[in-house]
């Protein structure tokens, strides 16, 4: 029973702002790169909240290809550290403001263990300030908790968080959590940070459970990595690329031949190939004529009605979560403290 | 580095005989049930080896819906125990024949940890016979090893196994391993056992690495559970059901309406709905006209060329692997020993 | 840093009432047995608090020899379940009173992991009541938290507990923790339960941090197992038995011979052999003349001044903690719920 | 059952050469320091084997105070790396000689998990040579196995090792194991390396199970850390220091006063204080008159006959084993490969 897995947190269709703005040109965004790592900064204004189903605030996303290589991890970590520092500045958080870090999710379920695992590598120092030891030179007061999921504790996670926040009264909060992706190409390849806080297990409607500046009184920075994706999204994405692939071949080669040896970055090559409604119908019949939204909805319906709309993850997830949690913890340690003598 | 994950073992398209015979009516099979658990027994003859890409021998598969419930696990375990006992009898294995159990796979990668985790619950007794203690009453001599994967040891797994087998000379061998599925509906819902042994990381061609009666001299029973599936299979399966779904609606209702509220077991309802080539083209255009094989091949090609043909698994995999490994270990303990006084 | 181990909780000389009353005949105790498990029930009155350095209240201790055997574990578990039920009755706790279970200690330090490990096997049900599901038949509302230690969170454990208690307002609390022993023969062989609550990291003076009926307003049952012991206690105990051993031999055999083959339960044989002051001096010189208390104090001083007064534990501690946590969790599950359909 | 702990490996009184030569001035030793880390190099000649109960060969021991501090770990690691490199040179092991590393012990028992945990951080490369990839630049071929203990596998550990060695035929072997200490002050504060190989579960008599150059044909370097100690050794050591402590006070102060505030390194101050037989008798009576050997033997007898001669370990063992295994693995990685591009 204690082992039962609570998937309610995966209910939200997508947790990534970049998944949304891919298909919405009304949003102002700023893009940047750091040593090959792609950075996207988005400001959601009050009047866009409903359209985007996203809270107003700042969203920063970094995207990368690979965490299996030491050099790449160094770059991702440095980029993430820089962006977190800028966000702290923007929120007027001072060098000695007390910080509480919260590792959300379920340690016993690998794709949901990003938060708890990150906490294990966080440099916790608040007790050095309480005990007034000499070892706090150059350090900020940082505490860290793993509230666990409702299926394991029997208690709503937001209740546990609010209790602790009310008692220790930090100056700001950082949460770390696994997210759901709405595109296969961002799975375990993206870190999002935002100052809009968290609203566990719900959309923007359910304000009772929200943990953000309005409900808690202090800034709440939410860090997330998409670690799971619905099968229907995999199917929908594949059909999208299938259309682009066939279109690309038809336009560049003869109509009859459907296969073709690819060179270079094939995705970049076909990405912008847009098909006419006529072409779509030719290649994919009635299905091809549906809008993106209707197609995803239909796929979803089929998979759900036969009980196959699995939430899935990479098979290398143990290794990926380990490395991602190390990147996040180390970068936070560097961003939060002026000087870390080694522990 | 030691953390790198070796996916070469997932190279084989499918490891399950039932995935193959779904589409092949030439195979003699016997079906049975035990308290709701479905049993399929298949004998592959020499002359069918090439067509099925499966070694000649006995394959027994049990299929079930759910391992999250205690009562269901009891039934699955009892069914598995019965089938293993029958297989031991068929292979003329005697009550006191020495057994070596091998837990294949990578303990550090959850979907690949079925073998190592099962071993942890195996009742190991061989040393009681070596040391000649009194505690061996009613017990068979059983030893158990976890050879780990080449990425962690630097040594071919079959080399480690053969070394140990040559030294301790068991009368028969049981292996436990995670498999790849070629259908989404069997993922973590099937246990296969066969007397054909294992051929790590290859099809039936590469005989050098095979561990079976021919290469080792003693019977090798391989137990496997499909825990991973390729994205392309998810897409292909979904398209198949999408066609059946639309066809079902069209035939039962008006042509124009694509959505519909489902009752009862919808999968059973649409499963046998077969579409004409004409219908397939209408619904799915050029893609609809392709054969099953060409369609899967095309999907595979698209996903591979844009690097998205992920091998995926359920997000509840930690819990599922834990319960499946307990079922396997407990049933083996019961099948192998005449009487277990509790440890 | 997050890995640093907080030993402050081991500061108290002894946590077991039976260690104290061994040497104090002023205390009323009731002894009992259940299938070979020894039970001691003690009521500490207000006027004995100071003398015993123990809070007034009920203390129940069960003592056993071995948790490596399945049959023995069954008996220990049943005995513990019976005593917990009696204590719940005595405290007027009703069948449907909401319960919060707290697993104290550090999961990353094996001898201190009893609390966290026990929680993993606790049947958590409070969310079934919140969500008002049908699965709560025969069950009590139970929640469970692992507050972790200050070295890992930066927050005083009692602050975390009080925050959560104030929010969810349980009708009673059960804590589970590892204790320090003041005798080697009870190490990992005793479970103590008491209604006096806990006072983390201190004696009875520091009331600010206490978690008990007075500070929290609801009954707090503390369950503990001694899993660690100071080296000085090992030395002192050994010297005590050394004296008894030599005296026994001298009285039963010739003076000159110091070694002797033992039969039966040698400890029982020598336990009651009391030496005169003269004998003690003869055998152990100046040291022999010291009172028990002065001897322990001297040993403590020597070991502390050369930095060797280690807190130690059995080398089989991983196995022992695992089995003890299973006994505690299973017995609590049985004692707290009227009927458990299997999960 | 699979969880049962095999303590047979702890049968040997002491595994450390420095524990023996402390009390034997016949042995030639060379002492050195590296940044505060103490180094002792001993050559045991054939004619000393029996007297020392140690195989002829080279023994290098490094001793240190603390692994809880990053800077200290860096120094210990560098010192260990230097000594291993010198030993490889002395044994004429070449830069590209194939190496097999064996992690002995039981991963499930923390104080016995040093070997298995070290293996997790070893850079394994042999498969890169088998597969002939480009990534092997600057690397030696290294493989690594965890043979587990007989209680878990049912197979003698030496049988597993010999099987694998015969199959992959490395040019030299390195083993890593937890040892038993015969003094409390070296517990988890010493790393020993020797070219004499290992003889699991026995003294030098049982040659059948030995893994060394004679039985295997290639050099076997055994690395060990004392992680457990018998209670009787703690008691005997304490009595020894108790005598020195009292003698020191008596000689420096008045006879009547037994307690005294210590300054500086008190151990160094009292270490060399030798007592006359007369003094020993005065302070410790008959016991004081016994030889060191007889005293230990008597203590052992008392504790064994009442079943309290526990094998114990520090309560911080999880943290200590983690850090020690990291030091060993990282230093081995640096010593074995010419150049490690980061993984």
Coordinates of N, CA, C and O in Angstrom, one line a residue, chain D residues 17 28 30 40-45 54-61 83 86-88 90-91 192-197 220-222:
Chain D
X17 N 49.0 -6.2 9.2 CA 50.4 -6.5 9.5 C 50.8 -5.5 10.6 O 51.5 -5.9 11.6
X28 N 61.6 -5.9 10.1 CA 62.1 -4.7 9.5 C 61.0 -3.9 8.9 O 60.2 -4.4 8.1
X30 N 59.8 0.2 7.3 CA 60.2 1.5 6.8 C 59.0 2.4 7.0 O 57.9 2.0 6.6
X40 N 53.6 2.8 6.4 CA 54.5 1.8 6.9 C 54.7 0.7 5.9 O 53.7 0.2 5.4
X41 N 56.0 0.5 5.5 CA 56.2 -0.6 4.5 C 57.0 -1.7 5.2 O 58.0 -1.5 5.8
X42 N 56.5 -2.9 5.0 CA 57.1 -4.1 5.7 C 57.3 -5.2 4.6 O 56.5 -5.4 3.8
X43 N 58.5 -5.8 4.7 CA 58.7 -7.0 3.9 C 58.7 -8.2 4.8 O 59.6 -8.3 5.7
X44 N 57.8 -9.1 4.6 CA 57.9 -10.4 5.4 C 58.7 -11.4 4.6 O 58.4 -11.7 3.5
X45 N 59.7 -11.9 5.3 CA 60.6 -12.9 4.6 C 60.0 -14.3 4.9 O 59.2 -14.5 5.9
X54 N 51.7 -14.6 8.8 CA 51.5 -13.7 7.6 C 52.4 -14.3 6.5 O 53.5 -14.6 6.7
X55 N 51.8 -14.4 5.3 CA 52.5 -14.8 4.1 C 53.7 -13.9 3.8 O 53.6 -12.7 4.0
X56 N 54.8 -14.4 3.3 CA 55.9 -13.6 2.8 C 55.4 -12.7 1.7 O 54.6 -13.1 0.8
X57 N 56.0 -11.5 1.7 CA 55.7 -10.5 0.6 C 55.7 -9.1 1.2 O 56.2 -8.9 2.3
X58 N 55.2 -8.2 0.4 CA 55.3 -6.8 0.7 C 54.0 -6.3 1.3 O 52.9 -6.6 0.7
X59 N 54.0 -5.6 2.4 CA 52.8 -5.0 3.0 C 53.0 -3.5 3.1 O 54.0 -3.1 3.8
X60 N 52.1 -2.7 2.6 CA 52.2 -1.3 2.8 C 50.9 -0.8 3.4 O 49.8 -1.2 3.0
X61 N 51.0 0.0 4.5 CA 49.9 0.4 5.3 C 49.9 1.9 5.3 O 50.9 2.5 5.6
X83 N 51.4 4.9 -3.5 CA 51.9 3.7 -3.0 C 51.5 2.5 -4.0 O 52.2 1.6 -4.2
X86 N 53.8 2.5 -7.0 CA 55.1 2.0 -6.6 C 55.0 0.4 -6.6 O 55.9 -0.3 -7.0
X87 N 54.0 -0.1 -6.0 CA 53.8 -1.5 -5.9 C 53.6 -2.2 -7.3 O 54.2 -3.2 -7.6
X88 N 52.9 -1.5 -8.2 CA 52.7 -2.0 -9.5 C 54.1 -2.1 -10.2 O 54.5 -3.1 -10.9
X90 N 57.1 -2.3 -8.7 CA 57.9 -3.3 -8.1 C 57.5 -4.7 -8.6 O 58.4 -5.6 -8.7
X91 N 56.3 -4.9 -9.0 CA 55.8 -6.2 -9.4 C 56.0 -6.3 -10.9 O 55.5 -7.3 -11.6
X192 N 45.4 -1.1 4.0 CA 46.6 -2.0 3.8 C 46.6 -2.5 2.3 O 45.5 -2.8 1.8
X193 N 47.8 -2.5 1.7 CA 47.8 -3.2 0.4 C 49.0 -4.1 0.5 O 50.0 -3.9 1.1
X194 N 48.8 -5.3 -0.1 CA 49.9 -6.3 -0.1 C 49.9 -7.1 -1.4 O 48.8 -7.2 -2.0
X195 N 51.0 -7.7 -1.7 CA 51.1 -8.5 -2.9 C 51.0 -10.0 -2.6 O 51.3 -10.9 -3.4
X196 N 50.5 -10.3 -1.4 CA 50.4 -11.7 -1.0 C 49.1 -12.4 -1.3 O 48.9 -13.6 -1.0
X197 N 48.2 -11.7 -1.9 CA 46.9 -12.3 -2.3 C 46.0 -12.4 -1.1 O 46.2 -11.8 0.0
X220 N 48.6 -10.9 -7.4 CA 47.4 -10.6 -6.7 C 47.6 -9.6 -5.6 O 48.2 -9.9 -4.6
X221 N 47.2 -8.3 -5.9 CA 47.3 -7.3 -4.9 C 46.0 -7.2 -4.1 O 45.0 -7.0 -4.6
X222 N 46.2 -7.3 -2.8 CA 45.0 -7.3 -1.9 C 44.9 -6.0 -1.2 O 45.9 -5.6 -0.5

